[in-house]
mmCIF file of the C-alpha atoms, coordinates in Angstrom:
data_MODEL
# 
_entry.id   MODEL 
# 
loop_
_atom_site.group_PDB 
_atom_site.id 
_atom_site.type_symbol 
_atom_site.label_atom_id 
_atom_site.label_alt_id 
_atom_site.label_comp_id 
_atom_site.label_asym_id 
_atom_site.label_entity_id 
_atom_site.label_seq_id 
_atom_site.pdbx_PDB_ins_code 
_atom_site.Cartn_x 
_atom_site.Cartn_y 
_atom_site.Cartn_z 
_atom_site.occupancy 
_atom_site.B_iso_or_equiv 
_atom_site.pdbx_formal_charge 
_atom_site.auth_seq_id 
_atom_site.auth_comp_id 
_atom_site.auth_asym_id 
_atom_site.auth_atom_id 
_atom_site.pdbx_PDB_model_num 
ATOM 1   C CA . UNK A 1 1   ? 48.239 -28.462 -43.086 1.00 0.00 ? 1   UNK A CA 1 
ATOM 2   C CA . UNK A 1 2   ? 51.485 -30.456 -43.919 1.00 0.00 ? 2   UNK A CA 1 
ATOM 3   C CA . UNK A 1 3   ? 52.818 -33.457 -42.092 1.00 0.00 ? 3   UNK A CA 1 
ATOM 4   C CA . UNK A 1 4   ? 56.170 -33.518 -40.737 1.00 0.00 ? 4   UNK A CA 1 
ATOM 5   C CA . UNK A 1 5   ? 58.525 -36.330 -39.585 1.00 0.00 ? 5   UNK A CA 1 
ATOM 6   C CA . UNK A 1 6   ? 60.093 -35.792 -36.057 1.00 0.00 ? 6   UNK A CA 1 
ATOM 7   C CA . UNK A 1 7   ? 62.948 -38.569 -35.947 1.00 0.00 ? 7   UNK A CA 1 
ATOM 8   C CA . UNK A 1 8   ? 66.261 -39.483 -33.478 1.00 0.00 ? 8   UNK A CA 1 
ATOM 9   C CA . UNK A 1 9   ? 68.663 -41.324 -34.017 1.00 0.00 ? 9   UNK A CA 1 
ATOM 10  C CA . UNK A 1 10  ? 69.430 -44.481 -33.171 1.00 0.00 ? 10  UNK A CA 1 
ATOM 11  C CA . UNK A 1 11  ? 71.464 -44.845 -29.740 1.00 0.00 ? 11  UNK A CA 1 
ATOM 12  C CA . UNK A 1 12  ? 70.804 -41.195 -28.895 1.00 0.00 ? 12  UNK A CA 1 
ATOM 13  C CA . UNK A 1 13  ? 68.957 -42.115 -25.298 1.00 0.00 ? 13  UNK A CA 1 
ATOM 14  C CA . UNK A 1 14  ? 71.881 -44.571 -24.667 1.00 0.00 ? 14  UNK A CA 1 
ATOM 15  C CA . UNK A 1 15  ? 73.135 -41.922 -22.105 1.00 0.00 ? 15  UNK A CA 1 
ATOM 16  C CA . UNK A 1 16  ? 69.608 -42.400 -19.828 1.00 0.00 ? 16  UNK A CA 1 
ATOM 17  C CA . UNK A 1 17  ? 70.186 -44.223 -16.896 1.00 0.00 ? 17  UNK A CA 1 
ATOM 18  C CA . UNK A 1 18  ? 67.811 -47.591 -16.414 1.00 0.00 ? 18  UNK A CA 1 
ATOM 19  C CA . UNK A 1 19  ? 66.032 -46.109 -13.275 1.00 0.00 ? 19  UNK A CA 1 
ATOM 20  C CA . UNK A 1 20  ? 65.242 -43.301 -15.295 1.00 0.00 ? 20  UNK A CA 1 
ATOM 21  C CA . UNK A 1 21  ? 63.713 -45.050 -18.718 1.00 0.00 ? 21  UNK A CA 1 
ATOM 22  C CA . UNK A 1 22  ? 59.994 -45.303 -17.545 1.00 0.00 ? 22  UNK A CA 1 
ATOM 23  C CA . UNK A 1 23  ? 60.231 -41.769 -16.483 1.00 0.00 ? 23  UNK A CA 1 
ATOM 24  C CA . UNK A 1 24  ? 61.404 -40.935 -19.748 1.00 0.00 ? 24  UNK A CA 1 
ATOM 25  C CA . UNK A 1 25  ? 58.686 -43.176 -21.764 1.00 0.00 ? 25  UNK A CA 1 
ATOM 26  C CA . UNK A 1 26  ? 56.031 -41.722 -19.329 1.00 0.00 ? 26  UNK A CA 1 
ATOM 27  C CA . UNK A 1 27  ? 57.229 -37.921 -20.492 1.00 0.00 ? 27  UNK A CA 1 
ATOM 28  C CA . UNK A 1 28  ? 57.181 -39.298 -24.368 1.00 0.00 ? 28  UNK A CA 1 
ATOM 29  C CA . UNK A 1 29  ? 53.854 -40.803 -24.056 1.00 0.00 ? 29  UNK A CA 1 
ATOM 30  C CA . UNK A 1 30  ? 52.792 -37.539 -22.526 1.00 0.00 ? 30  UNK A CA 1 
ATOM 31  C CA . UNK A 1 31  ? 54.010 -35.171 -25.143 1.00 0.00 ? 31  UNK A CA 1 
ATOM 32  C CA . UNK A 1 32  ? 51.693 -37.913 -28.147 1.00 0.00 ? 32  UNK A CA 1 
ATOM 33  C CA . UNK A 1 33  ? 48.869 -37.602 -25.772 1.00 0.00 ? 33  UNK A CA 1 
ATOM 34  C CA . UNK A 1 34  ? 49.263 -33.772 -25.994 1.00 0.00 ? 34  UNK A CA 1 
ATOM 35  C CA . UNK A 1 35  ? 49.322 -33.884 -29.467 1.00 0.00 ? 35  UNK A CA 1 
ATOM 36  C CA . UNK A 1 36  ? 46.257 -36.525 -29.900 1.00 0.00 ? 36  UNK A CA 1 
ATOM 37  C CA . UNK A 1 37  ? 44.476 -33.658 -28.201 1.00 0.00 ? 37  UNK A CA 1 
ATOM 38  C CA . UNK A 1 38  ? 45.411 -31.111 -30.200 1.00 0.00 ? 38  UNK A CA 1 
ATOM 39  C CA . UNK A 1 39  ? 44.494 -33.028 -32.915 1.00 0.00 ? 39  UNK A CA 1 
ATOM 40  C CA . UNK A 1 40  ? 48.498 -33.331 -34.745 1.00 0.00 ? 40  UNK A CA 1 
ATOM 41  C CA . UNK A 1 41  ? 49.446 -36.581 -34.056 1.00 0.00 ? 41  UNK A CA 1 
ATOM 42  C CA . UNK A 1 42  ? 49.257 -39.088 -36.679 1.00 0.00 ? 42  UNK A CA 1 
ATOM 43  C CA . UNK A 1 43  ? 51.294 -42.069 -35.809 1.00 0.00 ? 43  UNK A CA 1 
ATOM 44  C CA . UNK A 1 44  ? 54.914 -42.549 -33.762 1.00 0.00 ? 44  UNK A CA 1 
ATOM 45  C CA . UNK A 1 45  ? 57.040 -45.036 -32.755 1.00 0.00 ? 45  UNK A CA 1 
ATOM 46  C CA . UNK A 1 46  ? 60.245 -46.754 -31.913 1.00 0.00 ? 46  UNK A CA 1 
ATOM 47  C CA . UNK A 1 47  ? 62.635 -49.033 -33.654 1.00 0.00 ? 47  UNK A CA 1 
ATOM 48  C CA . UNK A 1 48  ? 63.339 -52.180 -32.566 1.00 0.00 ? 48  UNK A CA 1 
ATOM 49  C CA . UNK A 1 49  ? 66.853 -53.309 -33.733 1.00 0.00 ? 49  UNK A CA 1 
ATOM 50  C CA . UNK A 1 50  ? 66.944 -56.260 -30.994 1.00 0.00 ? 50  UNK A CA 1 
ATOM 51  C CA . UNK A 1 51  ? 64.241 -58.513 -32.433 1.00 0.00 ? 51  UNK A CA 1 
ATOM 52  C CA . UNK A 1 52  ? 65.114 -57.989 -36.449 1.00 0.00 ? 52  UNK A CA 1 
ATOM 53  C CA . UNK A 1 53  ? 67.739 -56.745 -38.535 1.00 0.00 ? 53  UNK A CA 1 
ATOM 54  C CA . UNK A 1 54  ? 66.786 -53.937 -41.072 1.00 0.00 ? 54  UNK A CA 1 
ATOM 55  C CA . UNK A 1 55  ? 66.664 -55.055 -44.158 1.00 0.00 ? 55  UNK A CA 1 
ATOM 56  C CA . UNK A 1 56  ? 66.835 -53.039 -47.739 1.00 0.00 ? 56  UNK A CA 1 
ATOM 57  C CA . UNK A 1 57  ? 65.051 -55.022 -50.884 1.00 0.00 ? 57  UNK A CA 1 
ATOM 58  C CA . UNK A 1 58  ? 66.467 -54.126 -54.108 1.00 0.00 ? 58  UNK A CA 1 
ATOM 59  C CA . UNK A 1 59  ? 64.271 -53.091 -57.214 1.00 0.00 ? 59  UNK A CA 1 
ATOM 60  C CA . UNK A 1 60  ? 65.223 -57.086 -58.202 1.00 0.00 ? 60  UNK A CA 1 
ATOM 61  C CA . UNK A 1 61  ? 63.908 -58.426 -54.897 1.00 0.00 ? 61  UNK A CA 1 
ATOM 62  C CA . UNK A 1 62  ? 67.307 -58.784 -53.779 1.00 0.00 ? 62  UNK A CA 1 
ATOM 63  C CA . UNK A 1 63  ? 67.240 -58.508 -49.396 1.00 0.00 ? 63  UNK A CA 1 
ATOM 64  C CA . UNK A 1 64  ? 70.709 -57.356 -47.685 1.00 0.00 ? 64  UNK A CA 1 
ATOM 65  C CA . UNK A 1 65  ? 70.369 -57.305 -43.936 1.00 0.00 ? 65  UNK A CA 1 
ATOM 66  C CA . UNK A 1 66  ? 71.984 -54.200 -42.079 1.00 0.00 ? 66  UNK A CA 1 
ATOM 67  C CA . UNK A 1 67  ? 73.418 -52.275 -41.267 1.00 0.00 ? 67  UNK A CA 1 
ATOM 68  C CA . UNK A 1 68  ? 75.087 -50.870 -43.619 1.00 0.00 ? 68  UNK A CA 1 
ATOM 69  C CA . UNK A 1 69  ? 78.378 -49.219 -43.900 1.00 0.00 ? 69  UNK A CA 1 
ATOM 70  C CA . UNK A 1 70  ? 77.446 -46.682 -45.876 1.00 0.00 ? 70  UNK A CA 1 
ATOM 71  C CA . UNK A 1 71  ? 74.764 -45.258 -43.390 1.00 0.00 ? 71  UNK A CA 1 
ATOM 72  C CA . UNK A 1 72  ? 75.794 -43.014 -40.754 1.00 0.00 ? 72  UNK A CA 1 
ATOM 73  C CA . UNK A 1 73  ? 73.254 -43.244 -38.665 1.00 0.00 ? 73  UNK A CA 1 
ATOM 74  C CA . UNK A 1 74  ? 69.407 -45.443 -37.918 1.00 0.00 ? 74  UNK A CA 1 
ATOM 75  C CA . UNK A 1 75  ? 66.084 -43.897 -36.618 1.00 0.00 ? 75  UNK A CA 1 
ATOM 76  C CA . UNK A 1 76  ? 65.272 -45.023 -33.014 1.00 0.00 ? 76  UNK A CA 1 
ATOM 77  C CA . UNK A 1 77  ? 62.306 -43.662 -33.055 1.00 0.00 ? 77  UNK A CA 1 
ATOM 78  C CA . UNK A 1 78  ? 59.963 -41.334 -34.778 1.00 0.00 ? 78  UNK A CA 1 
ATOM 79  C CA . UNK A 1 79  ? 56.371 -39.552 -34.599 1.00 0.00 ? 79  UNK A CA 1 
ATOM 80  C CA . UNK A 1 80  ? 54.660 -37.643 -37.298 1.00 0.00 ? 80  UNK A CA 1 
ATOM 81  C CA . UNK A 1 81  ? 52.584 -34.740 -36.728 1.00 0.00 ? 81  UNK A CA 1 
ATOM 82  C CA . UNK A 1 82  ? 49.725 -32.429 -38.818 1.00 0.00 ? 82  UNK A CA 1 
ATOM 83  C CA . UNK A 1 83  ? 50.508 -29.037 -38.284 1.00 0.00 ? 83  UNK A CA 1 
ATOM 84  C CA . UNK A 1 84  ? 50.008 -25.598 -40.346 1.00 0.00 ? 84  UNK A CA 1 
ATOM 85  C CA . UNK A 1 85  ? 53.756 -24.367 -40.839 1.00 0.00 ? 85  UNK A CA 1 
ATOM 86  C CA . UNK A 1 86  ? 57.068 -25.904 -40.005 1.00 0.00 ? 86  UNK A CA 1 
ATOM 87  C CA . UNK A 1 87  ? 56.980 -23.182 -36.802 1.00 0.00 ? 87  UNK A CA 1 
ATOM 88  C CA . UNK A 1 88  ? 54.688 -25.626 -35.252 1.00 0.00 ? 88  UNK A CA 1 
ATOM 89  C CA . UNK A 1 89  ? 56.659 -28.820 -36.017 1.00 0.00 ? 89  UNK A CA 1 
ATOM 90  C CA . UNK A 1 90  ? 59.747 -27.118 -34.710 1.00 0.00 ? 90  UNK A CA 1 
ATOM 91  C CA . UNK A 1 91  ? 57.606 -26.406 -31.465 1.00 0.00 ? 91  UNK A CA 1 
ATOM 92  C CA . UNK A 1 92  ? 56.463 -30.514 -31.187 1.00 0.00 ? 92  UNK A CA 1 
ATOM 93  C CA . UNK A 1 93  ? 59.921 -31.611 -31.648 1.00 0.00 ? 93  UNK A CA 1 
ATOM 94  C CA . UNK A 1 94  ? 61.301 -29.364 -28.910 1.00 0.00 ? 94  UNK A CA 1 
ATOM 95  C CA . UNK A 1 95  ? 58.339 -31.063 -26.824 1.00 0.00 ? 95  UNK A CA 1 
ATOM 96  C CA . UNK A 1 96  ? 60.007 -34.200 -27.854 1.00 0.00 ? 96  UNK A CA 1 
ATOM 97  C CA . UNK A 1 97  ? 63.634 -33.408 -27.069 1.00 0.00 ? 97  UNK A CA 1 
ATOM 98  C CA . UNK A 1 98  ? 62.583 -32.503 -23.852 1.00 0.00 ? 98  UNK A CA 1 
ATOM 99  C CA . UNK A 1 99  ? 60.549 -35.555 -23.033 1.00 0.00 ? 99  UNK A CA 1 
ATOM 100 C CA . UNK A 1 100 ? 63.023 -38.200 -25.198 1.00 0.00 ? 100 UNK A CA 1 
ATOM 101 C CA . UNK A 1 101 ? 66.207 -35.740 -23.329 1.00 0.00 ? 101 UNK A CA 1 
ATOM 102 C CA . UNK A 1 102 ? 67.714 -36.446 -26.708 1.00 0.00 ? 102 UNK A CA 1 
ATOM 103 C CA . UNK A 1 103 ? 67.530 -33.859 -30.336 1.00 0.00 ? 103 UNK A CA 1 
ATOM 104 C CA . UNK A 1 104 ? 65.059 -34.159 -32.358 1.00 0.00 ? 104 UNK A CA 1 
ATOM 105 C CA . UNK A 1 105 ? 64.861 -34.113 -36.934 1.00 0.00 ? 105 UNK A CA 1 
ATOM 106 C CA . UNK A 1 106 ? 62.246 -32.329 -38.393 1.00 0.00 ? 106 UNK A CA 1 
ATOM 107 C CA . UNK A 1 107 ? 61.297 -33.147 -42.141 1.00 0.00 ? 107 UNK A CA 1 
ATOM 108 C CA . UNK A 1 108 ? 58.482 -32.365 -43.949 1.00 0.00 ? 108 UNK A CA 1 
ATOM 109 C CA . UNK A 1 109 ? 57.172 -34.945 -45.886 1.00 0.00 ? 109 UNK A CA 1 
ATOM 110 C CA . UNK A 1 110 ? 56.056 -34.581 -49.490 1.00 0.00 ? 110 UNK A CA 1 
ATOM 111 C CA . UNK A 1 111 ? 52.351 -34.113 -50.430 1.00 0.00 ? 111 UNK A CA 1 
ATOM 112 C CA . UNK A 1 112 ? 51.130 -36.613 -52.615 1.00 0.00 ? 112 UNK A CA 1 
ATOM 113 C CA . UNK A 1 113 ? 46.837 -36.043 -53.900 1.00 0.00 ? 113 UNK A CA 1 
ATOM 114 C CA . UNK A 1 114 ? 46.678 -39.420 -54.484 1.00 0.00 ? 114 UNK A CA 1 
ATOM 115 C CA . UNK A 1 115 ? 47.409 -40.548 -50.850 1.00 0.00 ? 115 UNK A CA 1 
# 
């Protein structure tokens, strides 16, 4: 099994109307209970960039509050899933795009023993 990172970006649901956001929550929330029962999901969630700032803290403890120039783009929200081959990420994040109406990112994440 590897775990993969299913990400969008930041501002890509700005094109949802307001009557439709709970519909669209209610179709995300159903797509994570899916995968709790399959027995993928590890963890999602979105970003809140109302409430705080990101931040980035520098190997000297330094903190520079976002954004940044330099990035072209901020995860709105994210999920990460268990799964046997990258075939069956591919297949949760189209679940996603459907229920989020917005792409999906698929990354693998690195296997560390220790973790």
């Amino acid at each position: 099994m590897a775990r993969y990172l299913i990400t969008f970006e930041n501002g890509s649901m700005d094109h949802i109307r307001e009557e439709d956001v709970p519909e669209v929550g209610k179709a995300a929330h159903a797509v994570v209970q899916e995968a709790k029962d399959a027995g993928v999901f590890i963890f999602a969630g979105g970003l809140d960039y109302g409430t705080m700032k990101p931040a980035v803290v520098g190997t000297d403890g330094v903190v520079t509050d976002g954004p940044y120039p330099e990035s072209k783009e901020l995860i709105g929200g994210f999920a990460i899933v268990d799964v046997p081959a990258r075939e069956a990420a591919l297949e949760w994040a189209a679940k996603f795009a459907v229920a989020c109406r917005c792409a999906q990112d698929v990354r693998e994440l690195m296997y560390d023993p220790e973790i």
